Tab-separated table of C-alpha atoms in Angstrom:
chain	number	residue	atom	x	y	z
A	1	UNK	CA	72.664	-230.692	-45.737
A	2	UNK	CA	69.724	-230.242	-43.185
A	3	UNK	CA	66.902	-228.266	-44.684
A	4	UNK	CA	66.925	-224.906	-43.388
A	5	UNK	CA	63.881	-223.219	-41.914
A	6	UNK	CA	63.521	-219.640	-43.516
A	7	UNK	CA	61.998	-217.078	-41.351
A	8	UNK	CA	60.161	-214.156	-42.854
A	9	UNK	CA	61.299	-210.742	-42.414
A	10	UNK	CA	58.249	-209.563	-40.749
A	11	UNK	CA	58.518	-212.139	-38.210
A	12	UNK	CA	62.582	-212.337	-38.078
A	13	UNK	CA	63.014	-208.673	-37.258
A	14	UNK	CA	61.187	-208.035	-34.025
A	15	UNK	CA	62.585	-211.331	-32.696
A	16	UNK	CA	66.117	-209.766	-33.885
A	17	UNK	CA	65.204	-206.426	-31.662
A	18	UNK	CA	63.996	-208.713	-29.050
A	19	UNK	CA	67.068	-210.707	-29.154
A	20	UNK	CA	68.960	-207.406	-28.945
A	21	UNK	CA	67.652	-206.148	-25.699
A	22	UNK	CA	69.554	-209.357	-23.638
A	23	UNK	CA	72.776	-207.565	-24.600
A	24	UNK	CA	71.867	-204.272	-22.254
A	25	UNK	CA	70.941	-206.374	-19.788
A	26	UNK	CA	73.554	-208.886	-19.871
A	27	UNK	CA	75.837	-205.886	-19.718
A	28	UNK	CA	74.235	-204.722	-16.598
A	29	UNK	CA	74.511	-207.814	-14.867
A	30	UNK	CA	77.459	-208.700	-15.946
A	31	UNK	CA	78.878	-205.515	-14.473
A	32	UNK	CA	76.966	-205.572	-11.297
A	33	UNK	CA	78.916	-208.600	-10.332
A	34	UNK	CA	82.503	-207.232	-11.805
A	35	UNK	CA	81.924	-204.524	-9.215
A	36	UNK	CA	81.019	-207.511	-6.367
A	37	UNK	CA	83.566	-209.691	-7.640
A	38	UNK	CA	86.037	-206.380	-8.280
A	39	UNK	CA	87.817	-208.467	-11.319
A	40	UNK	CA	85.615	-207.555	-14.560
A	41	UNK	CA	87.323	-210.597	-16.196
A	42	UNK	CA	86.169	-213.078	-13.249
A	43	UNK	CA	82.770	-211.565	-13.651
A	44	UNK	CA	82.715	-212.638	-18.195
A	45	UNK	CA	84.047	-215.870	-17.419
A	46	UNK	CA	81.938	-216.931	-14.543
A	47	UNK	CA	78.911	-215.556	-17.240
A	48	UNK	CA	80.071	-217.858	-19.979
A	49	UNK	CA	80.371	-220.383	-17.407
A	50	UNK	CA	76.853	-220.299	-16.534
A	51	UNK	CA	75.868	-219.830	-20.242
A	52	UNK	CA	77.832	-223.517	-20.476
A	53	UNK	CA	76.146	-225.035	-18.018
A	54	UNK	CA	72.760	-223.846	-19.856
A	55	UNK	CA	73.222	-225.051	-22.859
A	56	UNK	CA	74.922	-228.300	-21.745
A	57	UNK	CA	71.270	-229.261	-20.414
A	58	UNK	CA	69.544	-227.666	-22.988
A	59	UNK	CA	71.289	-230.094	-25.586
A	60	UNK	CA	70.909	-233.291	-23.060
A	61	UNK	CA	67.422	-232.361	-22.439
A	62	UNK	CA	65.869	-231.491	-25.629
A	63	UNK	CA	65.424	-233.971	-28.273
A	64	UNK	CA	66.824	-231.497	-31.273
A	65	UNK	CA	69.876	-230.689	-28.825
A	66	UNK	CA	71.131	-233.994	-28.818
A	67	UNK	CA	69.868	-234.641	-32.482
A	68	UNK	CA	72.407	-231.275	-33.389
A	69	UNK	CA	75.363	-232.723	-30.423
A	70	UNK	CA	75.231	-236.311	-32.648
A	71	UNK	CA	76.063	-233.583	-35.797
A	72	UNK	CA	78.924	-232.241	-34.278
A	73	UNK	CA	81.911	-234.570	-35.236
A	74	UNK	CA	80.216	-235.902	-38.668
A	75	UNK	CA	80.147	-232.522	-39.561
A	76	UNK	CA	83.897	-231.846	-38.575
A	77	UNK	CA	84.743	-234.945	-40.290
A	78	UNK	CA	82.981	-234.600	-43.526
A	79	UNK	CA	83.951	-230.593	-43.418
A	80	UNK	CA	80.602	-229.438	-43.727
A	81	UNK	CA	81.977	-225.645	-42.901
A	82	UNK	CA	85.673	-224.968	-42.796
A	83	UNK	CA	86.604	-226.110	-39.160
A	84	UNK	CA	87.726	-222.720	-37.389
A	85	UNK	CA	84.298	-222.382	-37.430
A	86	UNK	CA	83.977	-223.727	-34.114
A	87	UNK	CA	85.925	-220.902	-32.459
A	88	UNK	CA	83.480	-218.602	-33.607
A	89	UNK	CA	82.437	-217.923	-29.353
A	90	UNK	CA	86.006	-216.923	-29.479
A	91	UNK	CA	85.091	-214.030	-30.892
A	92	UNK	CA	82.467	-213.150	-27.784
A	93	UNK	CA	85.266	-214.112	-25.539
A	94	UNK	CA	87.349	-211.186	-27.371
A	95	UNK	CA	84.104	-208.590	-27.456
A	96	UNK	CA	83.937	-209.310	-23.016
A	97	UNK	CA	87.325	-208.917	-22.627
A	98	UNK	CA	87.418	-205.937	-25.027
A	99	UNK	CA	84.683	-204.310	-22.793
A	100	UNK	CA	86.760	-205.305	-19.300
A	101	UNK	CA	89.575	-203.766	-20.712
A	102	UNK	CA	88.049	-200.761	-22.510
A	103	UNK	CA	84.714	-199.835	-20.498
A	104	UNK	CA	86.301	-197.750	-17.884
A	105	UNK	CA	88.397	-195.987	-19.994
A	106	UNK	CA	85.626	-194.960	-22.565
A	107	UNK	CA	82.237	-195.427	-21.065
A	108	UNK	CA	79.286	-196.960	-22.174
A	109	UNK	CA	78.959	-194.481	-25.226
A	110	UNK	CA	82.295	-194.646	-26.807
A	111	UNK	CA	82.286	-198.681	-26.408
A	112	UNK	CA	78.682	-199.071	-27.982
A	113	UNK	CA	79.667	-196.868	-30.910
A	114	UNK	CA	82.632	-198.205	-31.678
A	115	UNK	CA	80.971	-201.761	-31.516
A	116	UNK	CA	77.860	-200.813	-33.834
A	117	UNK	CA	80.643	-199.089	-36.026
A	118	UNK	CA	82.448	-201.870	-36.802
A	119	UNK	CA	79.552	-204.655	-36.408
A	120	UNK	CA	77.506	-202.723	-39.306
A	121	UNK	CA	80.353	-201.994	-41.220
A	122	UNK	CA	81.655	-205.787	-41.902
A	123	UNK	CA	78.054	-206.621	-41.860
A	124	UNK	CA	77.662	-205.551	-45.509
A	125	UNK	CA	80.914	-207.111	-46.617
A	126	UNK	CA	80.630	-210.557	-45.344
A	127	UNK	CA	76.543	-210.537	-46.823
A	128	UNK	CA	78.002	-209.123	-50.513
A	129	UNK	CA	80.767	-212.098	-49.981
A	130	UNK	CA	77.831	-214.707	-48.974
A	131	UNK	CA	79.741	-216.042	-45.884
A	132	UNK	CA	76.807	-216.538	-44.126
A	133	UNK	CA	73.785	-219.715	-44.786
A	134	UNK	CA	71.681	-217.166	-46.513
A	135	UNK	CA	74.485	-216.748	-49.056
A	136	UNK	CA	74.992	-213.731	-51.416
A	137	UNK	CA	73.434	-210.403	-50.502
A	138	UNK	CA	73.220	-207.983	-53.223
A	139	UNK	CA	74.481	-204.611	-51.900
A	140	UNK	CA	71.888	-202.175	-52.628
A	141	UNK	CA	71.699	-198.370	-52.684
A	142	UNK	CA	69.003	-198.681	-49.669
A	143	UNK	CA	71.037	-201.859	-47.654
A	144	UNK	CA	74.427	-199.135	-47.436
A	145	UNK	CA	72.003	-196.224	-46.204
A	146	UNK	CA	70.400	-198.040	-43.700
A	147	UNK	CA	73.718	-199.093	-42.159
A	148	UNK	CA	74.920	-195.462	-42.242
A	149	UNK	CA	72.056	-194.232	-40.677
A	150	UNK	CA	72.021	-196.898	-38.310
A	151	UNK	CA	75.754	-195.600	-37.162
A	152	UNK	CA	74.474	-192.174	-37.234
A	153	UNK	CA	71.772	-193.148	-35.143
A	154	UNK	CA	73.595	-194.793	-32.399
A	155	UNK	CA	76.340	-192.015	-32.205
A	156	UNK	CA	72.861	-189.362	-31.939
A	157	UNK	CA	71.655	-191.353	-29.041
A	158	UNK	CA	74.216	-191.719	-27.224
A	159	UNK	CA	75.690	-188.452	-27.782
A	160	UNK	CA	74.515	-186.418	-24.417
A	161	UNK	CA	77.415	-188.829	-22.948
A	162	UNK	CA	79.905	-188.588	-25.310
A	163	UNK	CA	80.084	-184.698	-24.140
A	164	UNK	CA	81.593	-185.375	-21.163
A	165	UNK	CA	84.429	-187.133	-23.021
A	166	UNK	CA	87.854	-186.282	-22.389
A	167	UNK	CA	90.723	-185.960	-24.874
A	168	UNK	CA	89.260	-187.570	-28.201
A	169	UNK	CA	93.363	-188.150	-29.177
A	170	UNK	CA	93.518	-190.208	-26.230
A	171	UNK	CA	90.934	-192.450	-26.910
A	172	UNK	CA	92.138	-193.445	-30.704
A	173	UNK	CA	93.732	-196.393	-29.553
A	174	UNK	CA	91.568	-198.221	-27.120
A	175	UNK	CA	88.572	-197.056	-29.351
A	176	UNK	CA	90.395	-199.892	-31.785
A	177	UNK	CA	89.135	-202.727	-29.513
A	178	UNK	CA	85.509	-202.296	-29.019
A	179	UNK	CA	86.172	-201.690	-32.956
A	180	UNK	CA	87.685	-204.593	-33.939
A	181	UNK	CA	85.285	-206.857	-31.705
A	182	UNK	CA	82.415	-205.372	-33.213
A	183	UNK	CA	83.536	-206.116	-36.698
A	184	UNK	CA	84.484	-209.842	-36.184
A	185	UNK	CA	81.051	-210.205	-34.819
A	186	UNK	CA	79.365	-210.184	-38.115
A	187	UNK	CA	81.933	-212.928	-39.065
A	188	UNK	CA	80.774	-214.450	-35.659
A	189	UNK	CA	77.020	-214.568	-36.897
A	190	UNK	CA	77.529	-215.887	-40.204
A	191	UNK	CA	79.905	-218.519	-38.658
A	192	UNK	CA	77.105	-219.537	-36.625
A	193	UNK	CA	74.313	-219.277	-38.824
A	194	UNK	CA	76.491	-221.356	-41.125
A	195	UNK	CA	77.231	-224.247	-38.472
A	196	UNK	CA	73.797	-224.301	-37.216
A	197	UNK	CA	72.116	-225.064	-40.380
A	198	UNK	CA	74.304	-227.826	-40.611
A	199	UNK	CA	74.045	-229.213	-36.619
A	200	UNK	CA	70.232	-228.751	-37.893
A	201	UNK	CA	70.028	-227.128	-34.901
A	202	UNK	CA	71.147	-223.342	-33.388
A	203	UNK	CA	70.964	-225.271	-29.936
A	204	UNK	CA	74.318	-226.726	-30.921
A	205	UNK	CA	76.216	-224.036	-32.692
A	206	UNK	CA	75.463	-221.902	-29.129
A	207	UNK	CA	77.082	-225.037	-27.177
A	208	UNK	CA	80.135	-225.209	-29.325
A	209	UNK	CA	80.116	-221.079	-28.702
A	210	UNK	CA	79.736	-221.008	-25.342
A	211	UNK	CA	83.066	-223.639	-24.970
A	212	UNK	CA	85.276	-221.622	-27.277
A	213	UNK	CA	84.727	-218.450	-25.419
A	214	UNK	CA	84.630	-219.867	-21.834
A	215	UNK	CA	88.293	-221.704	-22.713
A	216	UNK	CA	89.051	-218.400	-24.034
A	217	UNK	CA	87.930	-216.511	-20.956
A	218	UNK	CA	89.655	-218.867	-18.464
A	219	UNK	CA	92.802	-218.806	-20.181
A	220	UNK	CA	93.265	-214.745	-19.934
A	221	UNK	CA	92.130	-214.765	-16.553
A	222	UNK	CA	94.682	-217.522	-15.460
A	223	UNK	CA	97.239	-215.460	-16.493
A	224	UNK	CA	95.375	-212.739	-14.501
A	225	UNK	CA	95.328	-214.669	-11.217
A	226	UNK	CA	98.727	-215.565	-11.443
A	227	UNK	CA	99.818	-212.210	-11.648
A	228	UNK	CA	97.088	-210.059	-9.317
A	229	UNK	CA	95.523	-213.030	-7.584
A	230	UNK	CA	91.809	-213.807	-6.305
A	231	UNK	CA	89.405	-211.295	-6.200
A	232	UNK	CA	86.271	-211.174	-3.939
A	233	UNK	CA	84.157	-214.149	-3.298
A	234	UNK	CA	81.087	-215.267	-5.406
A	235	UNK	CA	78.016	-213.429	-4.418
A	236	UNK	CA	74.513	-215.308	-3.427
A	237	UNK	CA	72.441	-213.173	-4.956
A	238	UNK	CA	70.953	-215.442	-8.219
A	239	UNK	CA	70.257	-212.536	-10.464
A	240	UNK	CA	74.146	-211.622	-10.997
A	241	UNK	CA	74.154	-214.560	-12.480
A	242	UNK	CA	71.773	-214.081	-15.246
A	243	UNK	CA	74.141	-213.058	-17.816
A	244	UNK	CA	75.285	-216.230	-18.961
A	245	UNK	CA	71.887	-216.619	-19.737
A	246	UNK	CA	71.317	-213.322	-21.263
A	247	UNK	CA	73.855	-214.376	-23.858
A	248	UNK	CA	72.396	-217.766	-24.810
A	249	UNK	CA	69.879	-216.116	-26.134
A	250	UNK	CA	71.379	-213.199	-28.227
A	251	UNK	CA	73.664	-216.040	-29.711
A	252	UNK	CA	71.036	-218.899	-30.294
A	253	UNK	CA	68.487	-216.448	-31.910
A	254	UNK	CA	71.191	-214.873	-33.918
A	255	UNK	CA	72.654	-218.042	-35.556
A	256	UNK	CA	68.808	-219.123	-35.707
A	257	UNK	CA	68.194	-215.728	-38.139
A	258	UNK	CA	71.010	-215.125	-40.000
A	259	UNK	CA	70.171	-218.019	-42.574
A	260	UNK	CA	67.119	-216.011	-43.511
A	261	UNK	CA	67.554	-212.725	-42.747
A	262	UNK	CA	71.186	-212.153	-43.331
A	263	UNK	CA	74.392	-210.849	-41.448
A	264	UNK	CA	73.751	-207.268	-41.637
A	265	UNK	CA	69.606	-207.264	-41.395
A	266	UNK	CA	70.002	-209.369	-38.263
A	267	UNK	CA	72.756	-206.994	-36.744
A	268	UNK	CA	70.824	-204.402	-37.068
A	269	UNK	CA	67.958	-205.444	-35.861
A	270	UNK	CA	69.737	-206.700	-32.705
A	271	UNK	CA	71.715	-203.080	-32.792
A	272	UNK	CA	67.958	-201.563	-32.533
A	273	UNK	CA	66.841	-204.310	-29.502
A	274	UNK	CA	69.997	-202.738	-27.876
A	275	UNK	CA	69.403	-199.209	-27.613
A	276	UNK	CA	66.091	-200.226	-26.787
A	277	UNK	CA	66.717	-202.488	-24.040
A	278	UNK	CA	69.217	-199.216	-22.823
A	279	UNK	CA	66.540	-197.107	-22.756
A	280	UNK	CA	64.024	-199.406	-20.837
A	281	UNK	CA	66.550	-200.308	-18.896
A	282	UNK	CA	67.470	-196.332	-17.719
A	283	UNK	CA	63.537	-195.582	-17.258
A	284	UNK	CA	62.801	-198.214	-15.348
A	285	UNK	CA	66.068	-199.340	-13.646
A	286	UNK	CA	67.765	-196.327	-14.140
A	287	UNK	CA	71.687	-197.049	-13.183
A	288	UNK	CA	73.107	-193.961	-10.817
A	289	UNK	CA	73.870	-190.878	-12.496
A	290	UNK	CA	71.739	-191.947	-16.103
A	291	UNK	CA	69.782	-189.811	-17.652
A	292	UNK	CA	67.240	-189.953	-20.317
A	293	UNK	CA	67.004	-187.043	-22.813
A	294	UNK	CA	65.366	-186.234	-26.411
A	295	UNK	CA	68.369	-187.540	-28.268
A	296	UNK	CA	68.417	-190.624	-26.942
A	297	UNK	CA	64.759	-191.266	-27.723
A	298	UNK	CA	65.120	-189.858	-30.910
A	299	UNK	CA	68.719	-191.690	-31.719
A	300	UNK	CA	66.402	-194.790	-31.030
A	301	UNK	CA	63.876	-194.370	-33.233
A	302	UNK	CA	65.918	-193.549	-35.374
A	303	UNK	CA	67.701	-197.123	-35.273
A	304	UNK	CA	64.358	-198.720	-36.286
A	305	UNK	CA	63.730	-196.264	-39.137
A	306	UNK	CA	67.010	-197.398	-40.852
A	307	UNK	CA	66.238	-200.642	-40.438
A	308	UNK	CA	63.386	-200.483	-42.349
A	309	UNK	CA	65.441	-198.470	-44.788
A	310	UNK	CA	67.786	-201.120	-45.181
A	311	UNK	CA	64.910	-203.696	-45.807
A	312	UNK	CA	63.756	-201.831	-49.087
A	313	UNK	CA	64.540	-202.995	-52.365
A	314	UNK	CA	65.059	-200.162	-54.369
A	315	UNK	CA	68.500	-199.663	-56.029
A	316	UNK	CA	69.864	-196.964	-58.123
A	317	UNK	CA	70.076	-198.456	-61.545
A	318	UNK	CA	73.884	-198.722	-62.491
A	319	UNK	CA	74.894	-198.085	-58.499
A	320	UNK	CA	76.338	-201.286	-56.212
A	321	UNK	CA	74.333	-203.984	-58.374
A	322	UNK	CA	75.470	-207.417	-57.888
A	323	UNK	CA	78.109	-208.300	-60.735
């Protein structure tokens, strides 16, 4: 097994938040051109696309990206990780096409706290059943308050727009996507994390991502065009095309982490990087109609206090302990 480079915490965190604030902005590119391309799906796939084509030179380019490519079929072949591993961008095809499907319907708000909901939730379970590289977390008294507060956080900042929400009842069952997607992507972290440290490489782990989701993609919106047809033509403008990206980055410094830091202390981190990157995002490029207020600010900062929480080793004696 490659040796794996451990990151400290101090260090691994702010790159996590960093990491976290392409996610915001992939989103806002990403829906820029759904609105050109008016087809939402069209808009995911042509950003994985791109994210392909990125990493595809990043791995014949760089000498550690074709050191982690030569990896790829020993490690299938000796089973290094169990081999469904390599679907894990499957999983980010599902979370786009949960958002294309769900976005409209709930908003921003709902989506983002279903996500972080389910994200944080199965980010405690797969660390206490060590399916990620850094293996066994022990859940502590201080690791399950940080992810509640972290959940309370999110729903507090984004709460001035959940008040315009209509019928909550209506909403129970397409909340269950954003849901669901944002609990498999815990499994999708430690799946990469776990591939990765064997590649020796997250350059490689991204690649093998980025072809599992775009087959993914193009599948669902085959169907799509057989059944609605073309949309509108591919802008020129080079920005809408940033998302692909956007995404290389949230996924390559995510598997890169998780080996040291852990499923759930790198979601969060990244959960922080995204309200921050929304909030940046609404001062500076502020998208029609947004507003910032108190409780988003506060909701924010709130994120990063729970983090911190979570990062704290006390435990209750007799409470959660490892067995």
């Amino acid at each position: 097994m490659p040796h794996a480079v451990r990151i400290n915490p101090l260090i691994g965190l702010p790159l996590a938040v960093l990491a976290g604030t392409a996610i915001p902005a992939q989103a806002r590119v990403n829906g820029a051109l759904g609105q050109r391309l008016d087809d939402g799906l069209a808009a995911a796939l042509v950003s994985f696309t791109v994210g392909l084509v990125v990493m595809i030179l990043i791995s014949a380019l760089l000498p550690r990206g074709r050191a982690g490519a030569a990896q790829l079929l020993p490690a299938l072949r000796e089973r290094r990780f169990p081999r469904y591993y390599v679907l894990a961008g499957a999983i980010g095809g599902y979370f786009v096409l949960s958002q294309t499907l769900t976005i409209g319907l709930l908003g921003v708000a709902v989506f983002t706290v279903a996500a972080v909901a389910g994200q944080t939730l199965t980010g405690l379970v797969v660390d206490r059943l060590g399916i990620g590289p850094a293996g066994k977390k022990a859940l502590t008294v201080m690791r399950v308050v940080g992810a509640v507060l972290t959940i309370a956080a999110v729903a507090w900042a984004v709460s001035p727009k959940l008040s315009g929400t209509s019928d909550v009842s209506e909403l129970l069952l397409p909340v269950l996507l954003p849901l669901t997607a944002g609990m498999l992507m815990s499994f999708q972290q430690a799946m990469n994390g776990t591939t990765g440290m064997h590649y020796g490489t997250p350059i490689t782990s991204t690649l093998v991502n980025f072809i599992a989701g775009t087959v993914v993609l193009a599948l669902v919106w085959g169907v799509k065009l057989a059944v609605s047809g073309f949309g509108q033509p591919l802008p020129g403008e080079w920005y809408l095309y940033l998302g692909g990206p956007l995404g290389c980055i949230f996924i390559g410094v995510g598997a890169l982490l998780v080996r040291s830091l852990g499923v759930l202390l790198t979601s969060l981190g990244m959960i922080a990087g995204q309200l921050i990157g929304s909030l940046v995002l609404d001062i500076v490029l502020p998208a029609p109609g947004s507003v910032v207020v108190a409780a988003t600010v506060l909701g924010t900062g709130l994120t990063l206090v729970a983090i911190v929480v979570a990062t704290l080793p006390w435990n209750m004696p007799g409470l959660l302990r490892r067995r």
